[in-house]
Amino acid sequence: MNDAGDPGEEPEGSPGDSASAGESRALVVVQAPIDHETARELLPYLRNSKKLAGPTASQRLKRRLMARLAGYGERYEAWRLDASRWFDRLDIAPDLAEDIGSRRWLRGLGTMVGLGAVALAFWPDLTPLEARPAMPQSEDVTSEMRSQMILPLALGADSGRRMGPTAAVIPLKSAPERPQIQMVVTLAPGDSFASMLRRAGVAGDDIDRAAALVGQAVAVGDIQSGTQMDLVLGRRTAPGQPRPLDSLSFRARFDLELALARPGVGEVNPDGTPVIPSGPLALQRNVIRVDETPLRVRGVVGTSLYRSMRQAGVPASAVQEYLKALDAQIDMERELRPSDEFDIILAYRRAATGERQAGQLLYAGVDRNGRARTQLMRWGSDGRFYEASGVGEQRRGLLAPVPGPITSNFGMRRHPILGYMRMHAGMDFKASYGTPIVAVSDGRVTSAGRAAGCGIAVRLEHGGGLSTRYCHMSQMAVRAGMQVRRGQVIGYVGSTGLSTGPHLHYEMYRGGQVINPATVQFVSRALLSGTELIDFQRQLIKLKEVEVGAALQDLAPLPNETKAPVREIQKVDTARKPAPAAAAPKRKL
């Protein structure tokens, strides 16, 4: 075979060979470049030839190794199953909740004790952990800790690290002070008007003058706690003297704002310098226009009356008062439907300055199919709710004095202490020591104190010849002569007197004679008549005319209530605002 890469020689077997046809010929491979298309067509044939080729030495070695490992895995699995069956036959850890006391159970107990002993044997140590010793308490430590604290100026601000001056420090002959100090002070609960001003740094003469001026408009003691006051202190008259009070303004009532100021406060001289206030303090009353249109809210009861009312925007306190008034009149679980509508009217006040204040519940109603089903309105000085017909608070059943079961009923029984048959003139309620005892209906406390075998007892007079007595109390919550309402706590369960344990003995009397409490259902009624009934119905009609949500609209400011802008940016914004144009006539579609 000649080298095909030599261009000077002609390969054998070519057409130009002059040898005879009978001579043997050799196969000559010519290396020529293969284009990409041909290589792509030959690629499947090459892959098939590799599949048909026999395994190489490395492949044969890999196959033998995998077969040997598979044999080891099968043998390990068989050994694991054999070991599992062997341990199952041993049954060294049976369920200790079964066959208690048997030999199998004792064998399991031994296994548990043995494992516990092994665990304790390998326990690292039983010594207690060492804790960091407590920080020593001394003046030096306290001083160091105090130096790292940050205290407000109102509390003295005596914290921080202090450094002594060196010789390079030159003391100042005098330090300039601010001509005025503006601050906001708050009347804390239990605090007084004078002590609040004294802590703010106001001079004693100014405190007396301010208290006297404020007292001309409102009682100083009637100012509610939490009231914030804007305070301005002026320049000192001499070094070390307290600053004078230049101005003081605050909201004394919802409809009244008070301002104390000296002449010249806020004024500017022609040369641009501020005027130094001088002269005595003067009082200025700013009466705020208040609208007292009641707030009326209506909505569908739905699955939860409380949630529906809260979603409608009714305050939580008003919702609770509404539910309490309605529950005393109807059975809300049985008589109230999801399709009914609640109707609630609250006392509401709107100030021209934008503040709002919700008051007590005035009207509680329930409508069904567009008609009023229940109508309750507050009337009278005692705040009692009356129906639209003038009937006040009809109770719907006897209220249990304590939330407990009845252990002994009214009638003859063997006394648990005296040991003989005698009349049990009441009902015994089972209750734990200290459980609150409530009045079953409105009434007046006629007696409260020790009552022989009844122990500590309270007796209530309910009117109409009916009275109740509550015995064996641990302590009382009322005294003789007090007026109590239905559900009010009058005492607490105890075991005083002839008693074998904590419980409540409850008695009822009619005309002075004891009766069975289970046969009486209280119905407290207060009937209106004459001119009072007419006034009540007029007020009810007036309340029902209030539009829903009318009180939520803002009050339109009057010309004298528009405040002039103070800051320059506010003046620019006011000048940019266009004058209100006349409303365009509406077109009918």
XYZ file of C-alpha atoms in Angstrom:
589
model
C 0.000 0.000 0.000
C 1.497 3.306 -1.030
C 1.086 6.486 0.884
C -2.012 8.191 -0.392
C -0.704 11.514 0.770
C 2.255 11.433 -1.726
C 1.102 13.300 -4.848
C 4.058 12.149 -6.904
C 3.051 8.517 -7.142
C 0.014 6.984 -8.697
C -1.751 4.441 -6.456
C -2.127 0.864 -7.407
C -5.427 -0.329 -8.724
C -5.992 2.903 -10.542
C -7.215 2.863 -14.180
C -3.714 3.709 -15.390
C -2.170 0.515 -13.974
C -0.703 -1.716 -16.775
C -0.598 -4.869 -14.637
C -2.635 -7.808 -15.706
C -6.193 -8.464 -14.360
C -5.146 -11.770 -12.714
C -2.723 -10.169 -10.307
C -3.929 -9.499 -6.750
C -4.880 -5.934 -5.934
C -4.614 -4.119 -2.544
C -7.398 -1.825 -1.053
C -6.232 1.712 -0.797
C -8.049 4.126 1.672
C -8.028 7.658 0.493
C -8.418 10.299 3.275
C -10.503 13.048 1.848
C -12.478 15.761 3.710
C -16.209 15.013 4.375
C -18.690 17.797 4.191
C -21.172 18.493 7.004
C -24.209 17.128 5.206
C -22.536 13.774 4.590
C -21.318 13.601 8.189
C -24.837 14.255 9.444
C -26.197 11.411 7.278
C -23.492 8.991 8.465
C -23.976 9.793 12.202
C -26.921 7.325 12.758
C -24.925 4.494 11.174
C -21.995 5.222 13.473
C -24.219 5.108 16.557
C -25.797 1.794 15.517
C -22.357 0.303 14.962
C -21.357 1.235 18.503
C -24.447 -0.515 19.876
C -23.658 -3.690 17.953
C -20.032 -3.678 19.018
C -19.017 -5.883 21.931
C -18.399 -4.469 25.442
C -15.025 -3.078 26.252
C -12.852 -4.244 29.134
C -13.888 -1.364 31.399
C -17.545 -2.039 30.699
C -17.150 -5.728 31.499
C -15.409 -4.825 34.778
C -18.165 -2.386 35.705
C -20.871 -5.001 35.037
C -19.149 -7.589 37.234
C -18.777 -5.012 40.044
C -22.478 -4.021 39.890
C -23.573 -7.677 39.907
C -21.458 -8.329 42.992
C -22.866 -5.266 44.791
C -26.419 -6.330 43.931
C -25.711 -9.701 45.491
C -24.456 -8.010 48.672
C -27.638 -5.852 48.821
C -29.914 -8.872 48.466
C -28.004 -10.728 51.165
C -28.181 -7.667 53.508
C -31.927 -7.370 52.950
C -32.411 -11.046 53.727
C -30.279 -10.681 56.873
C -32.276 -7.644 57.956
C -35.578 -9.464 57.569
C -34.238 -12.453 59.522
C -33.048 -10.167 62.333
C -36.371 -8.372 62.419
C -38.259 -11.680 62.724
C -35.876 -12.773 65.481
C -36.443 -9.603 67.517
C -40.202 -9.925 66.968
C -40.045 -13.414 68.449
C -38.091 -12.071 71.438
C -40.749 -9.359 72.149
C -38.431 -7.372 74.418
C -40.427 -4.100 74.187
C -44.132 -4.898 74.615
C -46.810 -2.269 75.135
C -46.849 -1.513 78.879
C -50.495 -0.449 78.659
C -51.577 -4.059 77.922
C -51.609 -7.138 80.204
C -50.362 -5.236 83.237
C -48.661 -7.603 85.706
C -48.100 -10.475 83.259
C -44.721 -12.027 82.454
C -44.676 -10.264 79.114
C -45.383 -6.933 80.841
C -42.589 -7.550 83.388
C -40.172 -8.298 80.546
C -41.051 -4.956 78.925
C -40.612 -3.180 82.255
C -37.163 -4.673 82.569
C -36.275 -3.427 79.101
C -37.390 0.094 79.991
C -35.407 0.085 83.250
C -32.336 -1.235 81.457
C -32.480 1.400 78.754
C -32.904 4.055 81.421
C -29.867 2.786 83.284
C -27.813 2.878 80.073
C -28.938 6.430 79.417
C -27.956 7.513 82.932
C -24.624 5.753 82.595
C -23.763 7.800 79.531
C -25.060 11.047 81.067
C -22.191 13.561 80.865
C -22.545 15.213 84.275
C -25.115 15.942 86.993
C -23.525 19.097 88.361
C -25.634 22.292 88.117
C -24.851 24.859 85.463
C -22.818 27.808 86.558
C -24.623 31.143 86.211
C -23.240 34.636 86.042
C -23.052 36.132 89.545
C -25.421 38.988 90.335
C -24.124 42.475 89.676
C -22.851 44.078 92.890
C -24.955 46.942 94.169
C -22.974 49.970 95.213
C -23.005 53.714 94.690
C -20.248 53.517 92.090
C -22.103 50.877 90.053
C -25.385 52.802 90.323
C -23.680 56.013 89.234
C -22.062 54.271 86.260
C -25.387 52.781 85.155
C -27.163 56.121 85.598
C -24.609 57.840 83.391
C -25.744 55.622 80.507
C -29.430 56.508 80.938
C -31.431 59.051 78.962
C -34.047 60.934 80.970
C -36.519 63.549 79.679
C -36.182 67.185 80.600
C -39.496 67.085 82.459
C -37.961 64.672 84.991
C -34.840 66.688 85.650
C -32.496 65.126 83.067
C -29.817 64.477 85.711
C -28.323 61.531 83.789
C -25.269 61.410 81.574
C -21.526 61.376 82.219
C -20.101 64.495 83.764
C -16.605 65.730 83.054
C -14.651 68.195 85.160
C -13.350 71.344 83.437
C -9.648 71.823 82.821
C -7.567 74.975 82.896
C -8.315 75.541 79.212
C -11.985 76.138 79.949
C -12.911 79.835 80.199
C -16.200 80.411 82.083
C -18.813 82.594 80.381
C -19.899 85.763 82.117
C -23.451 85.262 80.859
C -25.280 82.879 78.533
C -27.968 84.080 76.161
C -31.477 82.690 76.664
C -34.351 82.205 74.337
C -36.806 85.102 74.505
C -39.764 82.693 74.601
C -40.344 79.012 75.313
C -43.325 77.275 73.737
C -44.500 73.959 75.144
C -47.520 71.699 75.427
C -48.497 70.527 78.915
C -51.055 67.854 79.797
C -53.247 67.693 82.885
C -52.503 64.261 84.335
C -55.111 62.176 86.233
C -55.219 63.261 89.873
C -53.191 66.381 89.102
C -54.272 69.972 89.700
C -54.186 72.986 87.429
C -51.788 74.877 89.684
C -49.298 72.035 90.142
C -49.219 71.434 86.371
C -48.266 75.089 85.737
C -45.752 75.008 88.581
C -43.922 72.032 87.051
C -43.826 73.859 83.721
C -41.865 76.706 85.374
C -44.591 79.359 85.682
C -44.173 81.933 88.439
C -46.427 81.695 91.482
C -48.173 85.050 90.884
C -48.993 84.082 87.304
C -50.369 80.723 88.493
C -52.776 82.422 90.905
C -53.834 84.946 88.239
C -54.380 82.225 85.610
C -56.390 80.034 88.017
C -58.600 83.001 88.955
C -59.274 83.930 85.318
C -60.017 80.359 84.258
C -62.315 79.975 87.274
C -64.483 82.792 85.914
C -65.402 80.649 82.889
C -65.300 77.070 84.242
C -64.519 75.452 87.559
C -60.817 74.611 87.630
C -61.562 71.255 89.247
C -63.941 70.329 86.407
C -61.226 70.406 83.750
C -60.923 66.826 82.530
C -57.676 64.944 82.891
C -55.792 64.546 79.635
C -56.553 68.113 78.527
C -53.622 69.538 76.576
C -52.689 73.200 76.934
C -50.474 75.388 74.739
C -48.126 77.356 76.968
C -45.787 80.267 76.117
C -43.255 81.499 78.708
C -41.686 84.941 78.199
C -38.305 86.494 78.955
C -36.997 86.498 82.529
C -37.146 89.821 84.341
C -33.853 89.058 86.122
C -31.317 86.208 86.177
C -32.554 83.320 88.261
C -36.168 84.501 88.251
C -38.973 82.304 86.831
C -40.255 83.133 83.383
C -43.559 85.007 83.156
C -46.603 83.403 81.564
C -47.230 85.158 78.241
C -50.117 83.042 76.936
C -52.118 79.919 77.748
C -54.824 78.364 75.567
C -56.773 75.120 75.901
C -60.135 73.467 75.222
C -62.032 73.834 78.511
C -65.207 72.158 77.222
C -66.437 70.708 74.004
C -68.087 74.050 73.183
C -65.641 76.446 74.875
C -62.033 77.390 74.268
C -60.176 79.651 76.707
C -57.116 81.769 75.998
C -55.019 83.807 78.455
C -52.576 86.340 77.008
C -50.688 89.489 77.911
C -51.000 92.630 75.782
C -48.495 92.570 72.948
C -48.236 88.797 72.489
C -47.744 88.032 68.791
C -47.456 91.709 67.771
C -44.533 93.162 65.800
C -43.033 96.646 65.923
C -42.748 98.750 62.735
C -39.045 97.933 62.554
C -39.830 94.212 62.487
C -38.838 93.397 66.086
C -41.374 91.551 68.240
C -43.233 93.504 70.901
C -42.260 92.577 74.456
C -45.487 91.506 76.218
C -46.340 93.533 79.288
C -49.328 94.091 81.518
C -51.641 91.645 83.289
C -53.069 88.485 81.810
C -56.474 88.810 80.139
C -59.077 86.103 79.517
C -60.648 85.532 76.116
C -63.587 83.154 75.680
C -64.041 81.483 72.315
C -67.466 79.857 72.179
C -67.469 77.032 69.624
C -70.622 76.341 67.655
C -71.875 72.823 68.384
C -74.589 70.870 66.578
C -76.379 68.218 68.647
C -78.218 66.344 65.917
C -78.469 62.696 67.084
C -76.677 60.004 65.122
C -78.947 57.363 63.622
C -77.643 54.101 62.175
C -79.651 51.331 60.523
C -78.638 47.997 59.084
C -79.495 44.323 58.635
C -78.977 42.031 61.636
C -77.332 39.238 59.619
C -75.600 36.301 61.263
C -74.219 38.404 64.128
C -75.952 41.524 65.416
C -72.803 42.756 67.172
C -70.612 42.402 64.072
C -73.222 44.001 61.829
C -73.506 47.035 64.094
C -69.731 47.397 64.417
C -69.324 47.187 60.634
C -71.954 49.912 60.296
C -69.763 52.212 62.422
C -71.577 52.056 65.779
C -69.158 52.485 68.740
C -68.527 49.360 70.793
C -69.888 50.926 74.010
C -73.116 51.895 72.231
C -73.489 48.373 70.812
C -73.191 46.855 74.277
C -75.740 49.300 75.682
C -78.100 48.519 72.785
C -77.810 44.761 73.348
C -78.365 45.157 77.092
C -81.509 47.249 76.597
C -82.887 44.900 73.947
C -82.084 41.733 75.908
C -84.163 42.989 78.835
C -87.164 43.252 76.520
C -87.064 40.277 74.108
C -85.386 36.897 73.779
C -82.760 37.806 71.205
C -81.770 34.214 70.418
C -85.299 33.120 69.533
C -87.173 36.248 68.497
C -84.493 37.994 66.411
C -84.154 36.999 62.741
C -81.193 37.589 60.381
C -83.491 39.490 58.005
C -84.547 42.001 60.685
C -83.111 45.517 60.733
C -81.589 47.221 63.748
C -82.294 50.903 64.380
C -80.113 52.787 66.861
C -79.989 56.498 67.741
C -77.171 58.005 69.812
C -76.645 61.402 71.354
C -74.063 63.067 69.128
C -72.312 66.411 69.052
C -70.387 68.059 66.223
C -68.150 71.061 66.757
C -67.500 73.652 64.086
C -63.780 72.968 64.564
C -64.244 69.377 63.388
C -64.322 67.438 66.687
C -67.055 64.853 67.253
C -68.368 63.245 70.413
C -70.758 60.308 70.750
C -72.996 60.143 73.817
C -75.381 57.678 75.408
C -77.976 55.503 73.691
C -81.285 57.315 73.092
C -83.289 54.818 71.038
C -83.040 51.072 70.396
C -85.341 49.462 67.878
C -85.831 46.413 65.681
C -87.803 46.504 62.419
C -89.261 43.522 60.577
C -90.667 43.704 57.045
C -90.553 47.491 57.105
C -92.552 47.806 60.327
C -91.284 48.597 63.826
C -91.346 45.477 65.992
C -89.541 46.765 69.104
C -89.127 50.430 70.068
C -87.304 51.457 73.247
C -86.474 55.073 74.127
C -84.586 56.443 77.113
C -86.736 58.718 79.262
C -86.566 60.330 82.675
C -83.802 61.263 85.069
C -83.054 57.628 85.958
C -82.297 56.712 82.318
C -84.938 53.979 82.086
C -86.007 52.639 78.682
C -89.700 52.710 77.834
C -91.664 51.094 75.041
C -93.500 53.206 72.498
C -96.709 52.619 74.492
C -95.149 54.089 77.654
C -94.444 50.787 79.421
C -91.000 50.720 80.998
C -88.616 47.752 80.836
C -90.775 44.644 80.940
C -88.548 41.861 82.236
C -88.662 38.495 80.554
C -88.205 36.004 83.368
C -86.466 35.422 86.674
C -82.774 36.240 86.755
C -80.666 33.640 88.570
C -78.736 35.204 91.472
C -75.641 33.060 90.756
C -74.592 30.960 87.720
C -74.927 27.546 89.353
C -77.285 24.543 89.600
C -80.000 24.213 92.253
C -78.994 21.672 94.932
C -82.011 21.993 97.229
C -85.535 23.196 96.389
C -88.240 24.861 98.443
C -90.088 22.546 100.886
C -89.656 20.110 103.794
C -86.260 18.439 104.178
C -83.856 17.060 106.796
C -81.522 19.810 107.920
C -77.924 18.787 107.158
C -76.611 20.248 110.449
C -79.509 20.079 112.921
C -80.472 16.579 111.736
C -84.280 16.832 111.900
C -87.042 17.588 109.384
C -87.826 21.268 108.963
C -89.117 23.677 106.340
C -86.522 24.812 103.782
C -87.805 28.318 103.066
C -85.835 28.926 99.915
C -83.583 27.495 97.217
C -79.904 26.551 97.469
C -77.593 27.301 94.533
C -74.253 25.525 94.185
C -71.426 28.003 93.656
C -67.758 28.261 94.538
C -66.424 30.559 97.230
C -66.304 34.205 96.103
C -68.788 33.891 93.208
C -70.601 37.236 92.653
C -74.268 37.346 93.716
C -76.530 39.654 91.675
C -79.950 41.148 92.339
C -82.747 39.348 90.496
C -84.601 42.648 89.917
C -84.501 46.352 90.740
C -85.000 47.131 94.385
C -83.889 48.834 97.592
C -81.623 47.297 100.237
C -83.686 47.095 103.445
C -81.115 45.178 105.524
C -77.499 44.090 105.170
C -75.504 42.299 107.846
C -75.496 39.269 110.165
C -78.780 37.367 110.424
C -78.297 34.440 112.890
C -78.209 31.084 111.056
C -78.467 32.874 107.699
C -74.989 34.334 108.244
C -74.146 37.469 106.301
C -77.363 38.294 104.417
C -78.805 41.044 102.220
C -82.531 41.690 101.850
C -84.018 43.615 98.912
C -87.459 45.212 98.597
C -88.734 45.118 94.989
C -92.140 46.769 95.332
C -95.587 45.271 95.061
C -95.073 43.416 98.349
C -92.203 41.313 96.927
C -88.806 41.015 98.587
C -85.818 38.631 98.393
C -83.038 37.606 100.785
C -79.564 36.239 99.977
C -77.806 34.280 102.756
C -74.417 32.769 103.705
C -72.400 35.518 101.964
C -68.677 35.846 102.496
C -68.896 39.636 102.111
C -71.421 42.267 101.028
C -71.153 44.793 98.196
C -74.101 47.021 99.243
C -75.399 48.686 102.381
C -78.840 49.402 103.764
C -80.761 52.138 101.943
C -79.046 51.720 98.564
C -80.967 51.389 95.310
C -79.800 48.463 93.151
C -80.561 47.524 89.549
C -81.267 44.129 88.061
C -77.996 42.220 87.620
C -76.006 44.445 90.018
C -73.535 42.636 92.316
C -74.744 42.772 95.934
C -72.333 40.278 97.541
C -70.200 37.171 97.184
C -70.824 33.488 97.939
C -69.527 32.209 101.262
C -70.314 29.768 104.067
C -71.277 31.945 107.034
C -73.991 30.915 109.517
C -75.424 27.384 109.578
C -73.790 26.117 106.392
C -71.932 22.962 105.413
C -69.999 24.625 102.578
C -69.966 27.527 100.115
C -73.385 28.010 98.529
C -76.195 30.590 98.231
C -79.473 30.293 100.110
C -82.053 32.389 98.239
C -85.450 33.293 99.739
C -88.477 35.199 98.449
C -91.325 36.870 100.355
C -94.732 38.250 99.338
C -96.535 40.405 101.850
C -94.076 39.229 104.499
C -94.855 35.527 103.890
C -92.242 33.187 102.448
C -93.069 31.743 98.997
C -91.393 29.412 96.494
C -89.033 31.496 94.308
C -89.490 29.074 91.381
C -93.161 30.092 91.033
C -92.430 33.804 90.463
C -91.268 35.593 87.333
C -90.431 39.228 87.857
C -92.107 41.795 85.617
C -90.938 45.298 86.471
C -93.206 47.879 84.869
C -93.207 51.652 84.950
C -96.237 53.197 83.260
C -96.321 56.726 81.848
C -99.572 58.615 81.843
C -101.023 62.061 81.306
C -98.823 64.865 80.052
C -95.685 62.817 80.671
C -96.877 60.151 78.224
C -97.674 62.866 75.635
C -94.212 64.395 76.023
C -92.663 60.947 75.731
C -94.471 60.137 72.504
C -93.632 63.558 71.013
C -89.964 63.000 71.753
C -90.154 59.507 70.211
C -91.702 60.909 67.016
C -89.007 63.595 66.894
C -86.246 61.006 67.232
C -87.754 58.798 64.531
C -87.626 61.766 62.125
C -83.816 61.947 62.321
C -82.287 60.956 58.996
C -79.801 58.102 58.866
C -76.217 59.398 58.875
C -77.208 63.079 58.867
C -74.978 63.779 61.870
C -71.886 62.487 60.039
C -71.767 65.455 57.654
C -69.369 68.308 58.409
C -70.735 71.597 59.620
C -70.477 74.398 57.091
C -68.216 77.114 58.583
C -69.712 80.541 59.152
C -67.896 83.682 57.918
C -66.705 84.556 61.424
C -65.381 80.992 61.938
C -62.931 81.101 59.010
C -59.409 81.506 60.357
C -56.914 83.688 58.490
C -53.770 81.886 57.356
C -50.747 82.408 59.570
C -47.891 80.830 57.644
C -46.705 82.304 54.370
C -47.152 79.017 52.497
C -50.793 78.944 53.652
C -51.307 82.454 52.296
C -49.930 81.398 48.919
C -52.190 78.344 48.807
C -55.211 80.465 49.703
C -54.422 82.942 46.923
C -54.107 80.145 44.363
C -57.483 78.633 45.162
C -60.173 79.898 42.757
C -63.346 81.407 44.062
C -66.211 78.911 44.350
C -68.232 79.079 41.147
C -71.945 78.656 40.980
C -73.047 75.086 40.623
C -74.000 74.128 37.084
C -77.633 73.118 36.594
C -78.179 69.379 36.568
C -79.456 67.831 33.405
C -82.167 65.236 33.474
C -81.245 62.013 31.745
